[in-house]
Structure formats: structure tokens, C-alpha cells
Coordinates of C-alpha atoms (C1' of nucleotides) in Angstrom, one line a residue:
Chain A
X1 CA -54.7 -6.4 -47.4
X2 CA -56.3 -3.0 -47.4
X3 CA -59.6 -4.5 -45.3
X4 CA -60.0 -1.7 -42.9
X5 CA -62.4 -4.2 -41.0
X6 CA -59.3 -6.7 -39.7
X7 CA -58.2 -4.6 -36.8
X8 CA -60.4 -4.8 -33.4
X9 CA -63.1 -5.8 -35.2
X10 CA -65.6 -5.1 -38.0
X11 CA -65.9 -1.6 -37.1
X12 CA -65.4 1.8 -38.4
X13 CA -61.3 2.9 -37.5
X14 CA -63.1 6.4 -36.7
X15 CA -65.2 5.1 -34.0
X16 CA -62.5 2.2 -32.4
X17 CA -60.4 5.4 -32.6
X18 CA -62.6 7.9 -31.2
X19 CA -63.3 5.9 -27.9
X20 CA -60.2 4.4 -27.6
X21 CA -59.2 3.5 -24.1
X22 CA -62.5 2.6 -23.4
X23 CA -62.1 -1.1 -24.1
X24 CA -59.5 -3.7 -22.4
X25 CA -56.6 -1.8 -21.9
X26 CA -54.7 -3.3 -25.2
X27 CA -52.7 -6.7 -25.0
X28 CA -49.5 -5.1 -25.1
X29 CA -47.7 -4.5 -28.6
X30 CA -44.6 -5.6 -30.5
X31 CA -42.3 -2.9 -32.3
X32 CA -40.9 0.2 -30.8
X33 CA -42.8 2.2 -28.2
X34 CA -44.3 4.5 -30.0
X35 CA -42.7 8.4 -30.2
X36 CA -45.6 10.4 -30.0
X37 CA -49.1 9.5 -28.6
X38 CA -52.3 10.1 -30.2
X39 CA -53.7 12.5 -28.0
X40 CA -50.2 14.8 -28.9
X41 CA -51.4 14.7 -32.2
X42 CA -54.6 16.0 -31.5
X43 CA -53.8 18.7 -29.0
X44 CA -51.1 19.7 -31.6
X45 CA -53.0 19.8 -34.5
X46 CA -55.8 21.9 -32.5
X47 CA -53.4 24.6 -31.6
X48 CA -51.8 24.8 -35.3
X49 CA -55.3 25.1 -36.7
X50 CA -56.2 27.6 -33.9
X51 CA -52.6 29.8 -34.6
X52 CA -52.5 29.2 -38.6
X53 CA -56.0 28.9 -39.7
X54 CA -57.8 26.1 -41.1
X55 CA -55.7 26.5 -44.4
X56 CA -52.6 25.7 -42.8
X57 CA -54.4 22.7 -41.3
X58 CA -52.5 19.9 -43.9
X59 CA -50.7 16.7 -43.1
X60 CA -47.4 18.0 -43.7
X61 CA -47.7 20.6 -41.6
X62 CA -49.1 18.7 -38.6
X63 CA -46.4 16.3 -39.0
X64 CA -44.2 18.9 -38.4
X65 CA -45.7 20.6 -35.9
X66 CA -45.6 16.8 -34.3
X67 CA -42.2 16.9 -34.8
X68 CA -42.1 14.1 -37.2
X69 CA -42.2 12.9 -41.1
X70 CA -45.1 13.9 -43.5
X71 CA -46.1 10.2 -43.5
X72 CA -45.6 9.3 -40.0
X73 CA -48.6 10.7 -38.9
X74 CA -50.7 7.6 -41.0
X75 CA -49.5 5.5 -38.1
X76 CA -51.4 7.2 -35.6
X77 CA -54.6 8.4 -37.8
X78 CA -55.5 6.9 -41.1
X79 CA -55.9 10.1 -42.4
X80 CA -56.8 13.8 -42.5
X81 CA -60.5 13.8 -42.3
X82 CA -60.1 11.6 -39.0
X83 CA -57.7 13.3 -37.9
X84 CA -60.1 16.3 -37.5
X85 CA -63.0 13.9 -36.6
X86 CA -60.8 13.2 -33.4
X87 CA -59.7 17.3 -33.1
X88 CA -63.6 18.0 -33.1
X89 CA -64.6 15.6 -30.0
X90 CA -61.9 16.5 -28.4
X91 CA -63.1 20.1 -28.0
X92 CA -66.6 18.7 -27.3
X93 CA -64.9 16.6 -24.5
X94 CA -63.0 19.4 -22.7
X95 CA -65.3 22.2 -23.3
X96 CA -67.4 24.0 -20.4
X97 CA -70.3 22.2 -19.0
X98 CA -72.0 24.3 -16.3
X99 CA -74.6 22.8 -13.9
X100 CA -78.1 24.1 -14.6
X101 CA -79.1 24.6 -11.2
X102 CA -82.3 26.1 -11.4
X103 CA -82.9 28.4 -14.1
X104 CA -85.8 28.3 -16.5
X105 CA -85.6 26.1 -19.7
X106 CA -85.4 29.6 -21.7
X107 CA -82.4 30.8 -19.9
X108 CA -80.7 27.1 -20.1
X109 CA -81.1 26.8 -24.0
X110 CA -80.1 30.6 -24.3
X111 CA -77.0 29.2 -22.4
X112 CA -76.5 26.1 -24.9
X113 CA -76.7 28.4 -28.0
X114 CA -73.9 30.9 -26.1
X115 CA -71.6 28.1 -25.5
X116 CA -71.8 26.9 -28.6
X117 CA -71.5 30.0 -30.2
X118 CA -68.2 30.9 -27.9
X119 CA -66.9 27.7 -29.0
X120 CA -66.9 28.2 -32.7
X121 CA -66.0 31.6 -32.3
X122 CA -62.6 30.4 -30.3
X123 CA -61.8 28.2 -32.5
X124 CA -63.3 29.3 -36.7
X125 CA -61.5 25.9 -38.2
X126 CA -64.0 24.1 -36.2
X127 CA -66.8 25.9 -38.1
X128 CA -65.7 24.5 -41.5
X129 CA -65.7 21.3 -39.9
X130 CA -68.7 20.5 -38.5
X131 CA -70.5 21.9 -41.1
X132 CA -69.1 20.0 -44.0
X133 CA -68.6 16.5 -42.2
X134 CA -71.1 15.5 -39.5
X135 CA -68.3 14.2 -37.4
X136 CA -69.3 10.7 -35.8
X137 CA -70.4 10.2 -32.5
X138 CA -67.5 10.3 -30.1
X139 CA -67.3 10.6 -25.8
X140 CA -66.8 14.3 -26.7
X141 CA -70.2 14.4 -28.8
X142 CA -71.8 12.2 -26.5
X143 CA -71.1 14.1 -23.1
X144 CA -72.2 17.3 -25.2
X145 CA -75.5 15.7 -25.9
X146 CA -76.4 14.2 -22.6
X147 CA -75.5 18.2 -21.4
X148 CA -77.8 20.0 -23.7
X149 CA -80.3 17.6 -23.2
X150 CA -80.8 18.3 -19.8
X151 CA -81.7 21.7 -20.1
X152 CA -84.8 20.4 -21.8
X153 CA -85.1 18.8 -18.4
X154 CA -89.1 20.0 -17.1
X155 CA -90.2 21.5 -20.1
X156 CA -92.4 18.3 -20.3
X157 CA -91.3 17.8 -24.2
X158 CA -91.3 14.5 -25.2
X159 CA -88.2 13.0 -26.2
X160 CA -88.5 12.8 -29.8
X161 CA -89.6 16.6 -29.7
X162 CA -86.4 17.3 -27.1
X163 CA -84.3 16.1 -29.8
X164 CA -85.8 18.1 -32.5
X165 CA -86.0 21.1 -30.4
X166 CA -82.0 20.7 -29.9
X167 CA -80.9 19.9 -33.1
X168 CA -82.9 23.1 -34.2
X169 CA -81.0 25.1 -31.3
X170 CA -77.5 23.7 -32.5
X171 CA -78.3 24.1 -36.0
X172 CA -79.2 27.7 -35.9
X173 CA -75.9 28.4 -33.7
X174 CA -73.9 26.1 -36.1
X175 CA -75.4 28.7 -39.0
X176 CA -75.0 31.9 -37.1
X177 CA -71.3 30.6 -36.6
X178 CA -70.8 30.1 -40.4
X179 CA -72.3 33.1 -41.6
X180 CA -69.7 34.9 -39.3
X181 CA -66.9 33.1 -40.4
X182 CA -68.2 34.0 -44.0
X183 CA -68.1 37.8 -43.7
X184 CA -64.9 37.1 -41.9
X185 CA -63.1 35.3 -44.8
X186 CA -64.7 38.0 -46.9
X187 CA -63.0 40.9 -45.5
X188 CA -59.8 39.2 -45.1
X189 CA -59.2 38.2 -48.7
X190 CA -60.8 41.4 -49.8
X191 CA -57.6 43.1 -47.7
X192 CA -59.8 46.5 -47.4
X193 CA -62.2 48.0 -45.3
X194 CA -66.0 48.2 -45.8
X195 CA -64.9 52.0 -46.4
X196 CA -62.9 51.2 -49.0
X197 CA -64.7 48.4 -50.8
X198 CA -67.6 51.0 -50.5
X199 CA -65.5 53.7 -51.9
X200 CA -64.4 51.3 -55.0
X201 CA -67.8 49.3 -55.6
X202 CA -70.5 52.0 -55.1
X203 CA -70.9 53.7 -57.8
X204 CA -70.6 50.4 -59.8
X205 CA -73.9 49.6 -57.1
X206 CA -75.3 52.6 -57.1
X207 CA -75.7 52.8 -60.8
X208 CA -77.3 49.6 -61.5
X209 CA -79.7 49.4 -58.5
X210 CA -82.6 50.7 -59.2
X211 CA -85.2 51.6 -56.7
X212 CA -87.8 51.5 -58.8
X213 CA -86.8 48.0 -59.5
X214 CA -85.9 46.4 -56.7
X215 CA -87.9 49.1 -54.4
X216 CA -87.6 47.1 -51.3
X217 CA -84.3 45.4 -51.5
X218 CA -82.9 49.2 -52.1
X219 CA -85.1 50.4 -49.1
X220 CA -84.7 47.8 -47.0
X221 CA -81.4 47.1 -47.6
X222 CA -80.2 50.5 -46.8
X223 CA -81.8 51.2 -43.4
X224 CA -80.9 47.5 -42.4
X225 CA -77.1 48.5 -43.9
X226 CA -76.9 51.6 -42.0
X227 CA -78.5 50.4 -38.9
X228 CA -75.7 47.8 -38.7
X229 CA -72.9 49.7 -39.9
X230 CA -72.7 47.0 -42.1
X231 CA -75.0 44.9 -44.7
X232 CA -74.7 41.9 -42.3
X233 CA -73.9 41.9 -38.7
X234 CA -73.6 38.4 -37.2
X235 CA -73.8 39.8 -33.6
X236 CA -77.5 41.7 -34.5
X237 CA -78.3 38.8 -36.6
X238 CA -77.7 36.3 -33.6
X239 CA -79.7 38.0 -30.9
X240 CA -82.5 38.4 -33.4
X241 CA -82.1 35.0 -34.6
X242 CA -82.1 33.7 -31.1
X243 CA -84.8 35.3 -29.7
X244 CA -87.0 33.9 -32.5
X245 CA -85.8 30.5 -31.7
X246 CA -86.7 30.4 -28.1
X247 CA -90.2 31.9 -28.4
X248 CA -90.8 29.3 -31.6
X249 CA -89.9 27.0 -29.0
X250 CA -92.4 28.7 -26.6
X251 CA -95.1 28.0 -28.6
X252 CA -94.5 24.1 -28.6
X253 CA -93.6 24.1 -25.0
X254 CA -96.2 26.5 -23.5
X255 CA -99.1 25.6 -25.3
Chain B
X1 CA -49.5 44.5 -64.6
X2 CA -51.7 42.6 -62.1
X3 CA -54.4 44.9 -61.1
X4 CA -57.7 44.4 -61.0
X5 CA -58.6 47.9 -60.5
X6 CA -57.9 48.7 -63.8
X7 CA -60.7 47.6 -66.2
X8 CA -64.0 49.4 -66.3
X9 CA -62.7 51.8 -62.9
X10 CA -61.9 50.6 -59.6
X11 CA -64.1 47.8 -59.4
X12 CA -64.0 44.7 -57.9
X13 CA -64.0 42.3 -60.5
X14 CA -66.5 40.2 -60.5
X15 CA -69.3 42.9 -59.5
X16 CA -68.4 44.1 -63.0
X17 CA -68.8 40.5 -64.3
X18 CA -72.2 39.9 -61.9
X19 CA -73.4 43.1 -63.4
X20 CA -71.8 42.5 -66.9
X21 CA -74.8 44.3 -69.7
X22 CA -76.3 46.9 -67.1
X23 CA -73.6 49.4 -68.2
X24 CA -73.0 51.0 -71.3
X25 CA -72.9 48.7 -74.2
X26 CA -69.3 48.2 -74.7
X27 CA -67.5 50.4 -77.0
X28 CA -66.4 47.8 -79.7
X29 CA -63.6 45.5 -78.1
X30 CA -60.2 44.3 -80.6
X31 CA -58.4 41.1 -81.0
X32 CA -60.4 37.8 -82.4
X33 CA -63.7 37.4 -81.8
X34 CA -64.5 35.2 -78.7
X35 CA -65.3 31.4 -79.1
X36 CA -67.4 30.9 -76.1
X37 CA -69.7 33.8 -73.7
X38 CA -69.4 34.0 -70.2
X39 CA -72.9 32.6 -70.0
X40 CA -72.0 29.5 -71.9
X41 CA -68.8 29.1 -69.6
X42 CA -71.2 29.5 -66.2
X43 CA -73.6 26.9 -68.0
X44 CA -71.6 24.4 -68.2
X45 CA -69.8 24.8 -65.1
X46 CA -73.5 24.5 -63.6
X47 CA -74.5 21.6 -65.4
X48 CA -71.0 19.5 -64.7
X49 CA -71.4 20.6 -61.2
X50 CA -75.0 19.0 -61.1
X51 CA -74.1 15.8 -62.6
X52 CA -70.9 15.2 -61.8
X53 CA -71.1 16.6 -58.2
X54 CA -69.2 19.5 -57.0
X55 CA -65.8 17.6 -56.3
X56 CA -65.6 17.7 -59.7
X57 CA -65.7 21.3 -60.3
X58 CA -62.4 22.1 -61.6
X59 CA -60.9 24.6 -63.7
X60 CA -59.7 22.0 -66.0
X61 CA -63.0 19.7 -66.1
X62 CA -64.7 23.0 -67.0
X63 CA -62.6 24.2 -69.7
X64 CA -63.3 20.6 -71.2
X65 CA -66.6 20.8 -70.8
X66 CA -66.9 23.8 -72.6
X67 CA -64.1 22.7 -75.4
X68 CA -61.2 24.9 -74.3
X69 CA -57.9 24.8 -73.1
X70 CA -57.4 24.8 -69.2
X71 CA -56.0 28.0 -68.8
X72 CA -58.1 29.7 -71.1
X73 CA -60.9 30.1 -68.5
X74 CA -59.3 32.7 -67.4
X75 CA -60.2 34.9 -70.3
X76 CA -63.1 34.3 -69.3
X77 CA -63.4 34.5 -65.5
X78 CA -60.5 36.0 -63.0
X79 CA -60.7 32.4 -61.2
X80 CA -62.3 29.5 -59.8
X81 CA -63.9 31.0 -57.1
X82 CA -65.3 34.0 -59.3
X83 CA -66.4 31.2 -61.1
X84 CA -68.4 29.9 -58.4
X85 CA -70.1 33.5 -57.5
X86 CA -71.2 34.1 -61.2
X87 CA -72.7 30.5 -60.7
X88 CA -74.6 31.3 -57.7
X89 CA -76.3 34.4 -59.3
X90 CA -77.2 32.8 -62.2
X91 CA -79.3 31.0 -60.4
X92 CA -80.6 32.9 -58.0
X93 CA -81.4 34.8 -61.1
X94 CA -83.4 32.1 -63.2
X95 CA -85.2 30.4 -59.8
X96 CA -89.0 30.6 -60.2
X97 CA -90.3 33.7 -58.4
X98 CA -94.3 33.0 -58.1
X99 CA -96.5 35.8 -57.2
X100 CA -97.7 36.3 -53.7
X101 CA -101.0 37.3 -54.1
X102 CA -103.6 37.4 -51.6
X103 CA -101.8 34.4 -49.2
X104 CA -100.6 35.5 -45.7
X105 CA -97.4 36.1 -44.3
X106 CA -97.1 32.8 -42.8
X107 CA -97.9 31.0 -46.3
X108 CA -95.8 33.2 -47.9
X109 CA -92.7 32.8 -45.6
X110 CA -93.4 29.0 -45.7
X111 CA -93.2 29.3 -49.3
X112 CA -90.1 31.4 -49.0
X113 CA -88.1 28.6 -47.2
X114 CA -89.4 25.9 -49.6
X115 CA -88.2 27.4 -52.4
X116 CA -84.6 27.7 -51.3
X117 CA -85.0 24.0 -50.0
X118 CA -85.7 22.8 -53.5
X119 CA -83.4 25.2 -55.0
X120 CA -80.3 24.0 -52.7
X121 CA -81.8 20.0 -53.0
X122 CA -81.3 20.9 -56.4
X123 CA -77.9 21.6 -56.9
X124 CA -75.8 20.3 -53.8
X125 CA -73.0 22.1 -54.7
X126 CA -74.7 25.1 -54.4
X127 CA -74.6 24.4 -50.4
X128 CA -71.4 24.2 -49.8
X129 CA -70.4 27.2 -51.9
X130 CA -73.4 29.5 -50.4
X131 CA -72.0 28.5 -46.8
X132 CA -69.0 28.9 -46.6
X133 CA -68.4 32.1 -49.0
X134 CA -71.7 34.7 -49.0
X135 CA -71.2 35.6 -53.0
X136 CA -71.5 39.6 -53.6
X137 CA -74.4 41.2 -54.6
X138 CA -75.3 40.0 -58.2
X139 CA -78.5 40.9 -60.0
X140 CA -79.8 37.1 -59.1
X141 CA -79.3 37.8 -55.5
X142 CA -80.9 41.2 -55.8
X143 CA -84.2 39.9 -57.5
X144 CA -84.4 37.1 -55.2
X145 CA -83.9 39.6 -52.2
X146 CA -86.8 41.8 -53.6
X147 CA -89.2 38.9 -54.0
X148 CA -88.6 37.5 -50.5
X149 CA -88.7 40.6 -49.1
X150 CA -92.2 41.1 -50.3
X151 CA -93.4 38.0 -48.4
X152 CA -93.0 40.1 -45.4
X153 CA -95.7 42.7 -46.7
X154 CA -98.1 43.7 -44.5
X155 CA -96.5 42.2 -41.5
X156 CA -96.0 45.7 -40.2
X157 CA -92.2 44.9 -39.4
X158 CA -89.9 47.9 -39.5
X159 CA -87.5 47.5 -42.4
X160 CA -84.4 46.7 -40.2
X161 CA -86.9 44.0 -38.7
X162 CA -87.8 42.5 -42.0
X163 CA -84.1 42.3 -43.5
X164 CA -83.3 40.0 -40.1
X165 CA -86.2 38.3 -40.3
X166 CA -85.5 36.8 -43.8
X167 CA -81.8 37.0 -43.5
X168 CA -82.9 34.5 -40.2
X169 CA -85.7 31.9 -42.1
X170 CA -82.9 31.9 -45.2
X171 CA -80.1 30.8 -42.7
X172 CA -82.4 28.3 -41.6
X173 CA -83.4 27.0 -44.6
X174 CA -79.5 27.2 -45.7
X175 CA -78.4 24.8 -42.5
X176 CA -80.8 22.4 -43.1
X177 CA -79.8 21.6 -46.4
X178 CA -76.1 21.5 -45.1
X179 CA -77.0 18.8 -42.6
X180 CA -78.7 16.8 -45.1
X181 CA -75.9 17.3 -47.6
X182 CA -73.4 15.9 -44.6
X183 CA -76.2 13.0 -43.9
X184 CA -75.7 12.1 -48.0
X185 CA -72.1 12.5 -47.9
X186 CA -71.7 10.5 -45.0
X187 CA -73.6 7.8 -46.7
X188 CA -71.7 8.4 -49.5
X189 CA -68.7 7.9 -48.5
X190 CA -69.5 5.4 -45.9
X191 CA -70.7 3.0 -48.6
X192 CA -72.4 1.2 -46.3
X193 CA -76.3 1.2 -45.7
X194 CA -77.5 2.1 -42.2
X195 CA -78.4 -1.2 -41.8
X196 CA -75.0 -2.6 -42.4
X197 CA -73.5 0.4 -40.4
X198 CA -74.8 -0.3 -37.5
X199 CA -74.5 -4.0 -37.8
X200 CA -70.7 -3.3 -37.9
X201 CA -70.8 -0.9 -35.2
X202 CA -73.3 -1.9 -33.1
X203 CA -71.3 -3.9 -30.7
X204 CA -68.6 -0.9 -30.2
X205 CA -71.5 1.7 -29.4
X206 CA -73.6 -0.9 -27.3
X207 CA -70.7 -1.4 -24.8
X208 CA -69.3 2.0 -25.1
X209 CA -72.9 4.2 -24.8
X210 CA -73.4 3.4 -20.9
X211 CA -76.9 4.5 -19.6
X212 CA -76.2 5.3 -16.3
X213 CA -73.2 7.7 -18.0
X214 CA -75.5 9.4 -20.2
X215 CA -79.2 8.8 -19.2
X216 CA -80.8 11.2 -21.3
X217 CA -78.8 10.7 -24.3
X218 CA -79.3 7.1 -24.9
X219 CA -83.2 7.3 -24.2
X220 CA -83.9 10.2 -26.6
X221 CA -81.2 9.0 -29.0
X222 CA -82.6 5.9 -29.1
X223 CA -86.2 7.6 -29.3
X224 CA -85.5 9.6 -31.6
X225 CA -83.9 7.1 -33.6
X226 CA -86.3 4.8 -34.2
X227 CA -88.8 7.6 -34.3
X228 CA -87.2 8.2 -37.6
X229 CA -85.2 5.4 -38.9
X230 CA -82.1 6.8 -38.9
X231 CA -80.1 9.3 -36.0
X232 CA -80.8 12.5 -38.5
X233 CA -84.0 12.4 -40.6
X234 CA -83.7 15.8 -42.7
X235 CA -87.5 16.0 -43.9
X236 CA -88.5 15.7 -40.1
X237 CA -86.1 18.3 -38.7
X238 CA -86.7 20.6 -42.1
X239 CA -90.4 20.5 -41.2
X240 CA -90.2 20.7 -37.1
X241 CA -87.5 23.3 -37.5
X242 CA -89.9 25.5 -40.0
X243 CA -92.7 25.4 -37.6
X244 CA -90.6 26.5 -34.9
X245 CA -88.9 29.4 -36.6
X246 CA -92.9 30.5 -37.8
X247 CA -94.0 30.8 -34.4
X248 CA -91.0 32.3 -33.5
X249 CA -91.8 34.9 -35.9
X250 CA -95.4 35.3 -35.4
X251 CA -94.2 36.1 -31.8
X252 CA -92.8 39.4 -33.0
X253 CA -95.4 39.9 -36.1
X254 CA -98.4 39.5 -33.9
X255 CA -97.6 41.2 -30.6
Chain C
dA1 C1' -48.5 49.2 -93.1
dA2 C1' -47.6 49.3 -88.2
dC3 C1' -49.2 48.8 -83.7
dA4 C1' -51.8 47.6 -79.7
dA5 C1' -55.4 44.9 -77.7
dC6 C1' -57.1 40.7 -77.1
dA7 C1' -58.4 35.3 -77.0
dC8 C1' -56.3 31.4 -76.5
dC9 C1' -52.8 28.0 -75.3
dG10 C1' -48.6 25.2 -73.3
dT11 C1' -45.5 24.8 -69.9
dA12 C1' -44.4 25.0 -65.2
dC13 C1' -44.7 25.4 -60.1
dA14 C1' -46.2 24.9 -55.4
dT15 C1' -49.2 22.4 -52.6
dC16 C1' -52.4 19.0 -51.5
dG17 C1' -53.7 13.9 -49.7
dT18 C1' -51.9 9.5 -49.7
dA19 C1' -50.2 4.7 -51.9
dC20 C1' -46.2 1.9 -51.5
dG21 C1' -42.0 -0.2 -50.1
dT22 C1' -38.0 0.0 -46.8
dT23 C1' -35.7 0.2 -42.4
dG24 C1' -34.9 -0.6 -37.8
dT25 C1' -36.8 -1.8 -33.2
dT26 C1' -39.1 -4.8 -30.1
dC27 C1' -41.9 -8.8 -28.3
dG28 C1' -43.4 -13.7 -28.4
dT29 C1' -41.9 -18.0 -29.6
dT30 C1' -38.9 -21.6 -30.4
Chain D
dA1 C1' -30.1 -17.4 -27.3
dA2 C1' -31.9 -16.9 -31.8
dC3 C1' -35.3 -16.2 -34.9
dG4 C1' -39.6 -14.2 -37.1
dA5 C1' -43.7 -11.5 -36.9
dA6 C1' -45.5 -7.1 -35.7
dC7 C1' -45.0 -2.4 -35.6
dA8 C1' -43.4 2.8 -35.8
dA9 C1' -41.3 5.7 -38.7
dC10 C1' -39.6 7.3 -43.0
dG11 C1' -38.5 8.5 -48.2
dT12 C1' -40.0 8.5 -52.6
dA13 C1' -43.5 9.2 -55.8
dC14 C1' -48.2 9.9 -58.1
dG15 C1' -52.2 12.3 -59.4
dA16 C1' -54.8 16.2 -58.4
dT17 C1' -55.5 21.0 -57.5
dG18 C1' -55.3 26.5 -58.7
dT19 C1' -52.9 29.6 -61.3
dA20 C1' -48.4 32.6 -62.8
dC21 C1' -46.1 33.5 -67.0
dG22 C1' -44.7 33.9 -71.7
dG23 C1' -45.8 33.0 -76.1
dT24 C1' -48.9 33.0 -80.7
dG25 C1' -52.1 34.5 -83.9
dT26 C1' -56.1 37.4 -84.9
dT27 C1' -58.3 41.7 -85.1
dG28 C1' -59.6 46.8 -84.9
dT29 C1' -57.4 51.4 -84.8
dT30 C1' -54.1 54.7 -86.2

DNA sequence: AACAACACCGTACATCGTACGTTGTTCGTT
DNA sequence: AACGAACAACGTACGATGTACGGTGTTGTT
């Protein structure tokens, strides 16, 4: 009764659901037309989560949104962790995929990173997501592969190293992207300012670190702390971060 | 009534509980004498969260771990997510910290990211809490700050160089333990062997994955597949990914 | 002896994902 | 034309979650 394997096949309802279309075009169905399409509930459920935050991302309230019954939405998705499955290849589908023309592998991959980066930042539930769940491999995924592969194109890598070299690229933009949305949530649920979290904790801080225990955390820390403006700045820590990536890469693909 | 700026000054709370014996020794407290210590609470919590896996991390599967009443944690700690931070430091705190001696940056960095790789391999739950919530400054995170820092000794970085150079090999190291903890939960939750997933899937991806659609990504996915046994082999992209973030590195250290 | 501070507990509430059974619409078959 | 199977949509209900709130009893201070 509850054999997920009876619909079109023995296969994963993510995947069959995830390329849908892609096979006959469907024998025609009994029961009423359906009210809502699939896609609607994607598109909706990306715009809630973009509006109201990945918190307010619940099956009630995409339902709603829908413009139908908490439970109504299990007949289009089996349930929430698909659902967002779907939500993320969607945005890998429709997102930007520039022609590389012909600029240098360092420039291309600096572009991947960007992209990648700009994407998480427009959209922060995403970051939660694809971090947590390793969302299966989807037309969205898939295009966003083939893309970023390319600008490995003539850096005679080979491909196993070409797929290394990318999922190093994607992970440290997929890290950069959650530390941000860390000190994000951070200051939002602290409700006050680094000024005033500063003004409340320091002496608290100041008291109990000791330089002559912790001499370089205290040093270091400080200079990097007023540098920044702040102990952690994801935009500093991204360039840096970057940077290092493409000349580690340099070293494997110059040498 | 509900402020929490009104115990030891206007403090956050849990820097107070982080930092909880570096001030002044208490000045006698009334009521009955407490049945458990923080640090037996924080125990626990860490050992249930290692065997039991961090979905079971609960307020009320703690309390019965440590033999109280559900609500009664809260004596103890403000909430679950303070919980969680005190958790983290303890850790941090106890990790081993071996001497650097006369090894070289390189070894020492190496040794830097392994550490936090067996640390995070360790305790998964430790993953998802580190990523997706940056816990205060504790005295854990503060010793583990100094002793990384000093693997950078003698690297001649400036000091706002060194901070982003290990905040950059510990966001590594942090991502690669997230996608292997996605990988396990995947599997998990799958409950399927690769084998048997692709066995089931196969056929859908076969006709769906069209070469001529995405040329590069079905050679070097393939490639790269049976390279490794598996789409995502962790201890491969750990290792190339270290390389890579060395050299990048070395490209700033020895210039 | 009276009071205030404190640890601990029981009940209760909102919110979450979702299992289950019912209802009404529609197509394929008789 | 009539019936039955398939299907979309819905309502109710269950077990979790974190935690607000008000009590109860123990203890040190006045």
C-alpha cells in the first residue's frame, strides 16, 4: 500500500518528479483536472521563502500561499523535504548562464564562484538547504554542472581533477554563503547592534581575556576585529578566501 | 520579569554561562542546593547527541538523560540553543591541542585542518550546529583560536592576514565535513545501498542524462564516478581540497 | 520567626510534519 | 447510459518540538 516504488516505476518519487515532463507526455488521467499545477507550487513556495524567511517555509503555510488545504499540497509533492528538493533545481534551472567567450580559466571560475555566491545571497533559505540535504540531481543541477564545467574548458585538467577542482570551487562559495547567513541570523536574533552587544558584553570579554594567555587570539583578534569593523566580515573573508582558491588551483593547473 | 540583562550586569547570557568560574567566586547563592552542575547537564547532552544522533537532541531526552524533569533544564540553561553553544565550547575546550614544535607552516596548517576533521567526524552533530549558528566566544573557542593561530608562526603574515587565513582553512575543513554529513544522511535516509540506488534509478537517469545535452557533465560525471565509486567520495575531495587550499596559501606565504 | 531567593516540577500552548479516511469529480469500461 | 476505478482535495487527529507560566518546597539572610 505504502510502496513508494508502484508509481512510474521502481524509482525514487524525487527524481520521477524532478524531471517530470521529460518522459511520454502522460496517458491522460481520471479524476478532476487538477487545481493547481506543480510548477505553482514551486514558484509559490520560492517567493514565500524569499518574503518570509526560511522559518515561515512550512506546509501550512505553503498551502495557503497555494491557495489551498494544509493537506492538499501531499497530492502534488509527497512532502516537505521534496518539496524544497524541487524549489532548489528550479533556481538552478532558471538562474544566469553567461557564455564564456574567451576569458581565461581564472576569470571563468572567479565568475562561477560570483554567481553562485549572488545566488545564495538572493535567496538565504536556499543556503540552509543545500547545505543540510545534498538535493538530488535534477535538469536544474544538471544544466548548472555541464555550465561550470566548461569554464574548466583548456586548462588541460583531466576530468576527474575538473571535477575535484569544481566541487572545491562550489564548496568554498557554499561555505562563504553560510558563514554569512550565520552572522546574519546572529545579529537578527540578537536585535542590537555590534555597538551595543559591545557596549553589554565587553567588559564581561575584556575581563576574562587575557593577553598573556591567549597572546595571539587577543592580538590578532583585535587588529583583524578593527580592520573589519567587525570580528568577521563575509565580504573580506570571501575575496581573501577566493583568491586563495584560484591560485591553489594555479598550482595544479600551471605546473 | 523576563530580562536577561539582569543577572551578573548586562550580559548576554550565555557569555556569562561560557565564561561561568573566571569571575569572582560566587557570593554564596540561597534556596536548595542543586542536584545536577551545568557540566553534568552539557555532558550528557554531548554524549546523547553522539549516540543517539543529533535528531535526538531535545530538551526532554536531555532532562531524562540527566534524571530531571523536562522543564527543569531551564534552571540550568536559558534554552536549547544555549544548550547547544555551551556544548560546542566544551569541546573546543577539551580537543587535543599538540605542540607545534619545530614542523613548518605547511605541516602545521595540515595538522590544523585534520584536527577539526576528526573532531567534527567525531560528533556529527557538531556540524550542523557549528554551520549554521557561529556560537559566541567561549573559553574553548578562545584556546582553540590561540593554538591554531600559532601554526601560522613564522609565516611572516600580517595579523589581519593570519586571522583570514585560518578563519579560510577552518571554513574549509567545516564544508567538507557538511558534505560528508549530507553524503551519510542521504544514505541514511535513503536506505538503500548505492548499488541498489542506482539499480532503481538507473533507467530514469540513463534516458533522461542526454550526452549531446550535457557533454561535459556526463563524461566527467561518469569519470569521476567511477574514479571513486560513488558521485561524492569525501576522503578524496577532503584530501584534493586541502592540497589546493595549501598552495593557495603558500601563494601569499612565499611571495 | 518571617522573608526572599532559588531548584525543581506539572500543566498547557502554539507549531511542526504527516498518517488516515472521506468526499466528490472524472475517465474508461461495460 | 450506467457503473466502478482512479484521482484531487479536504478535515481530523497524532506525536513531536521549544518554552511560558504558576506553583511547591528548601534554604540562607534578616
Amino acid at each position: 500500500m505504502t510502496d513508494d516504488r508502484s508509481g512510474t516505476g521502481p524509482a525514487d518519487r524525487t527524481l520521477a518528479l524532478l524531471w517530470r515532463g521529460h518522459g511520454p507526455p502522460a496517458p491522460r488521467r481520471r479524476g478532476p483536472a487538477p487545481a493547481h499545477t506543480l510548477e505553482e507550487v514551486i514558484e509559490t513556495a520560492i517567493a514565500l521563502a524569499d518574503t518570509e524567511g526560511p522559518a515561515a517555509l512550512s506546509v501550512r503555510a505553503v498551502a495557503a500561499a497555494v491557495g489551498m488545504a494544509p493537506m492538499s499540497l501531499y497530492t502534488h509533492v509527497p512532502g516537505m523535504t521534496e518539496l524544497t528538493d524541487l524549489m532548489v533545481d528550479h533556481l538552478y534551472l532558471v538562474m544566469p548562464r553567461p557564455a564564456w567567450g574567451r576569458r581565461r580559466w581564472r576569470s571563468r571560475v572567479r565568475a562561477v564562484a560570483e554567481a553562485n555566491r549572488d545566488l545564495l545571497r538572493a535567496h538565504p533559505w536556499l543556503v540552509e538547504v543545500v547545505a543540510l540535504s545534498r538535493p538530488p540531481l535534477g535538469p536544474g543541477q544538471m544544466a548548472k554542472y555541464e555550465h561550470e564545467l566548461a569554464a574548466f574548458d583548456g586548462t588541460g585538467l583531466s576530468d576527474v581533477d575538473t571535477d575535484a577542482a569544481l566541487t572545491f570551487v562550489l564548496g568554498f562559495t557554499q561555505q562563504q554563503a553560510l558563514a554569512q547567513h550565520g552572522v546574519e541570523a546572529a545579529r537578527r536574533d540578537s536585535g542590537s547592534t555590534d555597538a551595543q552587544w559591545w557596549a553589554a558584553n565587553g567588559p564581561l570579554l575584556a575581563s576574562v581575556l587575557d593577553p598573556a594567555r591567549y597572546p595571539r587570539a587577543v592580538r590578532i583578534g583585535e587588529a583583524a576585529g578593527s580592520a573589519q569593523g567587525a570580528a568577521y566580515d563575509p565580504g573580506v573573508a570571501f575575496s581573501f578566501g577566493l583568491d586563495r582558491v584560484l591560485d591553489g588551483l594555479a598550482a595544479l593547473i600551471e605546473a
